[in-house]
Coordinates of N, CA and C in Angstrom, one line a residue:
M1 N -25.0 -10.1 49.5 CA -24.1 -9.2 48.9 C -23.5 -10.0 47.7
K2 N -23.6 -9.3 46.5 CA -23.1 -10.0 45.3 C -21.6 -9.8 45.2
P3 N -20.9 -10.8 44.6 CA -19.5 -10.6 44.4 C -19.2 -9.6 43.3
Q4 N -18.1 -8.9 43.4 CA -17.8 -7.9 42.4 C -16.6 -8.5 41.5
Y5 N -16.8 -8.6 40.2 CA -15.8 -9.1 39.3 C -15.3 -8.0 38.5
E6 N -14.0 -8.1 38.0 CA -13.4 -7.1 37.2 C -13.4 -7.6 35.7
L7 N -14.5 -8.0 35.2 CA -14.6 -8.5 33.9 C -14.4 -7.4 32.9
G8 N -14.9 -6.2 33.2 CA -14.8 -5.1 32.3 C -13.4 -4.7 31.9
A9 N -12.4 -4.9 32.9 CA -11.0 -4.6 32.6 C -10.4 -5.6 31.6
F10 N -11.0 -6.8 31.5 CA -10.4 -7.9 30.7 C -11.3 -8.2 29.5
R11 N -12.4 -7.4 29.3 CA -13.3 -7.6 28.2 C -12.6 -7.6 26.8
A12 N -11.7 -6.7 26.5 CA -11.0 -6.6 25.3 C -10.1 -7.8 25.0
Q13 N -9.5 -8.3 26.1 CA -8.6 -9.5 26.0 C -9.4 -10.7 25.7
I14 N -10.6 -10.8 26.4 CA -11.4 -12.0 26.2 C -12.0 -12.0 24.8
E15 N -12.4 -10.9 24.3 CA -13.0 -10.8 22.9 C -12.0 -11.1 21.9
Q16 N -10.7 -10.9 22.1 CA -9.7 -11.1 21.1 C -9.2 -12.6 21.0
E17 N -9.5 -13.3 22.1 CA -9.0 -14.7 22.1 C -9.9 -15.5 21.1
A18 N -9.2 -16.5 20.5 CA -9.9 -17.4 19.6 C -10.7 -18.4 20.4
P19 N -12.0 -18.6 20.0 CA -12.8 -19.5 20.7 C -12.4 -21.0 20.5
A20 N -11.6 -21.3 19.5 CA -11.2 -22.6 19.2 C -10.1 -23.0 20.2
A21 N -9.4 -22.0 20.9 CA -8.4 -22.4 21.8 C -9.0 -23.0 23.1
S22 N -10.3 -22.8 23.3 CA -10.9 -23.3 24.6 C -11.6 -24.6 24.3
K23 N -11.6 -25.1 23.1 CA -12.4 -26.3 22.8 C -11.6 -27.6 23.2
L24 N -12.3 -28.6 23.5 CA -11.7 -29.9 23.9 C -11.3 -30.7 22.7
G25 N -10.3 -31.5 22.9 CA -9.9 -32.4 21.8 C -10.8 -33.5 21.6
P26 N -10.5 -34.4 20.6 CA -11.4 -35.5 20.4 C -11.4 -36.5 21.5
E27 N -12.5 -37.2 21.7 CA -12.7 -38.2 22.8 C -12.0 -39.5 22.4
R28 N -11.5 -40.1 23.4 CA -10.9 -41.5 23.2 C -11.5 -42.4 24.2
L29 N -11.8 -43.6 23.7 CA -12.3 -44.6 24.6 C -11.1 -45.3 25.3
L30 N -11.3 -45.4 26.6 CA -10.2 -46.1 27.4 C -10.5 -47.6 27.4
A31 N -9.5 -48.4 27.5 CA -9.7 -49.8 27.6 C -10.4 -50.2 28.9
Q32 N -11.4 -51.0 28.7 CA -12.2 -51.5 29.9 C -11.5 -52.5 30.7
D33 N -11.7 -52.6 31.9 CA -11.1 -53.6 32.8 C -11.7 -55.0 32.4
S34 N -10.9 -56.0 32.7 CA -11.3 -57.4 32.3 C -12.5 -57.9 33.1
G35 N -13.0 -57.2 34.1 CA -14.2 -57.6 34.8 C -13.9 -58.5 36.0
N36 N -12.7 -58.7 36.4 CA -12.4 -59.6 37.4 C -12.4 -58.9 38.8
E37 N -12.8 -57.7 38.9 CA -12.9 -57.0 40.1 C -14.2 -57.3 40.8
E38 N -14.3 -57.1 42.1 CA -15.5 -57.3 42.8 C -16.5 -56.2 42.5
A39 N -17.8 -56.6 42.6 CA -18.8 -55.6 42.3 C -18.9 -54.5 43.4
G40 N -18.7 -54.9 44.7 CA -18.8 -54.0 45.8 C -17.5 -53.2 46.0
P41 N -17.5 -52.4 47.0 CA -16.3 -51.6 47.3 C -15.2 -52.4 47.8
R42 N -14.0 -51.9 47.6 CA -12.8 -52.7 48.1 C -12.8 -52.6 49.6
W43 N -12.0 -53.4 50.3 CA -12.0 -53.5 51.7 C -11.6 -52.2 52.4
Y44 N -10.8 -51.4 51.8 CA -10.4 -50.1 52.4 C -11.4 -49.0 52.1
Q45 N -12.4 -49.3 51.3 CA -13.4 -48.3 51.0 C -14.6 -48.5 51.8
S46 N -14.7 -49.5 52.5 CA -15.8 -49.8 53.4 C -15.8 -48.9 54.6
K47 N -16.9 -48.2 54.8 CA -17.0 -47.3 56.0 C -16.9 -48.0 57.3
A48 N -17.6 -49.1 57.4 CA -17.6 -49.9 58.7 C -16.2 -50.4 59.0
L49 N -15.5 -50.9 58.0 CA -14.1 -51.5 58.3 C -13.2 -50.3 58.6
F50 N -13.3 -49.2 57.9 CA -12.4 -48.1 58.2 C -12.6 -47.6 59.6
N51 N -13.9 -47.5 60.0 CA -14.2 -47.1 61.4 C -13.6 -48.1 62.4
S52 N -13.7 -49.4 62.1 CA -13.2 -50.4 63.1 C -11.7 -50.3 63.2
V53 N -11.0 -50.0 62.1 CA -9.6 -49.8 62.1 C -9.2 -48.6 63.0
I54 N -9.9 -47.5 62.8 CA -9.7 -46.3 63.6 C -9.9 -46.6 65.1
V55 N -10.9 -47.3 65.4 CA -11.2 -47.7 66.8 C -10.1 -48.6 67.4
A56 N -9.6 -49.5 66.6 CA -8.6 -50.4 67.0 C -7.3 -49.7 67.3
V57 N -6.9 -48.8 66.4 CA -5.7 -48.0 66.6 C -5.8 -47.1 67.8
S58 N -7.0 -46.5 68.0 CA -7.2 -45.6 69.1 C -7.1 -46.4 70.4
L59 N -7.7 -47.6 70.5 CA -7.6 -48.4 71.7 C -6.1 -48.8 72.0
L60 N -5.4 -49.1 70.9 CA -4.0 -49.5 71.1 C -3.2 -48.3 71.6
L61 N -3.4 -47.1 71.1 CA -2.7 -45.9 71.6 C -3.1 -45.6 73.1
V62 N -4.4 -45.8 73.5 CA -4.8 -45.6 74.8 C -4.1 -46.6 75.8
M63 N -4.0 -47.9 75.3 CA -3.3 -48.9 76.1 C -1.9 -48.5 76.4
I64 N -1.2 -48.1 75.3 CA 0.2 -47.6 75.4 C 0.3 -46.5 76.4
L65 N -0.6 -45.5 76.3 CA -0.6 -44.4 77.2 C -0.8 -44.8 78.6
F66 N -1.7 -45.6 78.9 CA -1.9 -46.1 80.3 C -0.7 -46.8 80.8
R67 N -0.1 -47.6 80.0 CA 1.1 -48.3 80.5 C 2.2 -47.4 80.8
L68 N 2.4 -46.3 80.0 CA 3.4 -45.3 80.3 C 3.1 -44.5 81.5
M69 N 1.8 -44.2 81.7 CA 1.4 -43.5 82.9 C 1.6 -44.3 84.2
R70 N 1.4 -45.6 84.1 CA 1.5 -46.5 85.3 C 3.0 -46.6 85.6
R71 N 3.9 -46.7 84.7 CA 5.3 -46.8 85.0 C 5.9 -45.5 85.4
G72 N 5.2 -44.4 85.2 CA 5.8 -43.1 85.6 C 6.4 -42.4 84.5
G73 N 6.1 -42.8 83.3 CA 6.6 -42.1 82.1 C 7.9 -42.6 81.6
A74 N 8.1 -42.4 80.3 CA 9.3 -43.0 79.7 C 10.5 -42.1 79.9
A75 N 10.3 -40.9 80.4 CA 11.5 -39.9 80.5 C 12.2 -40.2 81.8
R76 N 11.6 -40.9 82.8 CA 12.3 -41.1 84.0 C 13.3 -42.3 84.0

């Protein structure tokens, strides 16, 4: 099923707009870094390290849950 657009209702408005209003401005070169960064991904961008942190936090939460269950809960 093709999507239905209401371009016909806006055709007059689109044709009246100036095409220069939608053009981009001049390009500027950004200053390059000094090159002292590592070539590889940062430590927090590594998938293996991210997964290991998630596993460590999960194990810590499970340990806390088991301690609370063994004591009979914190509400008592």
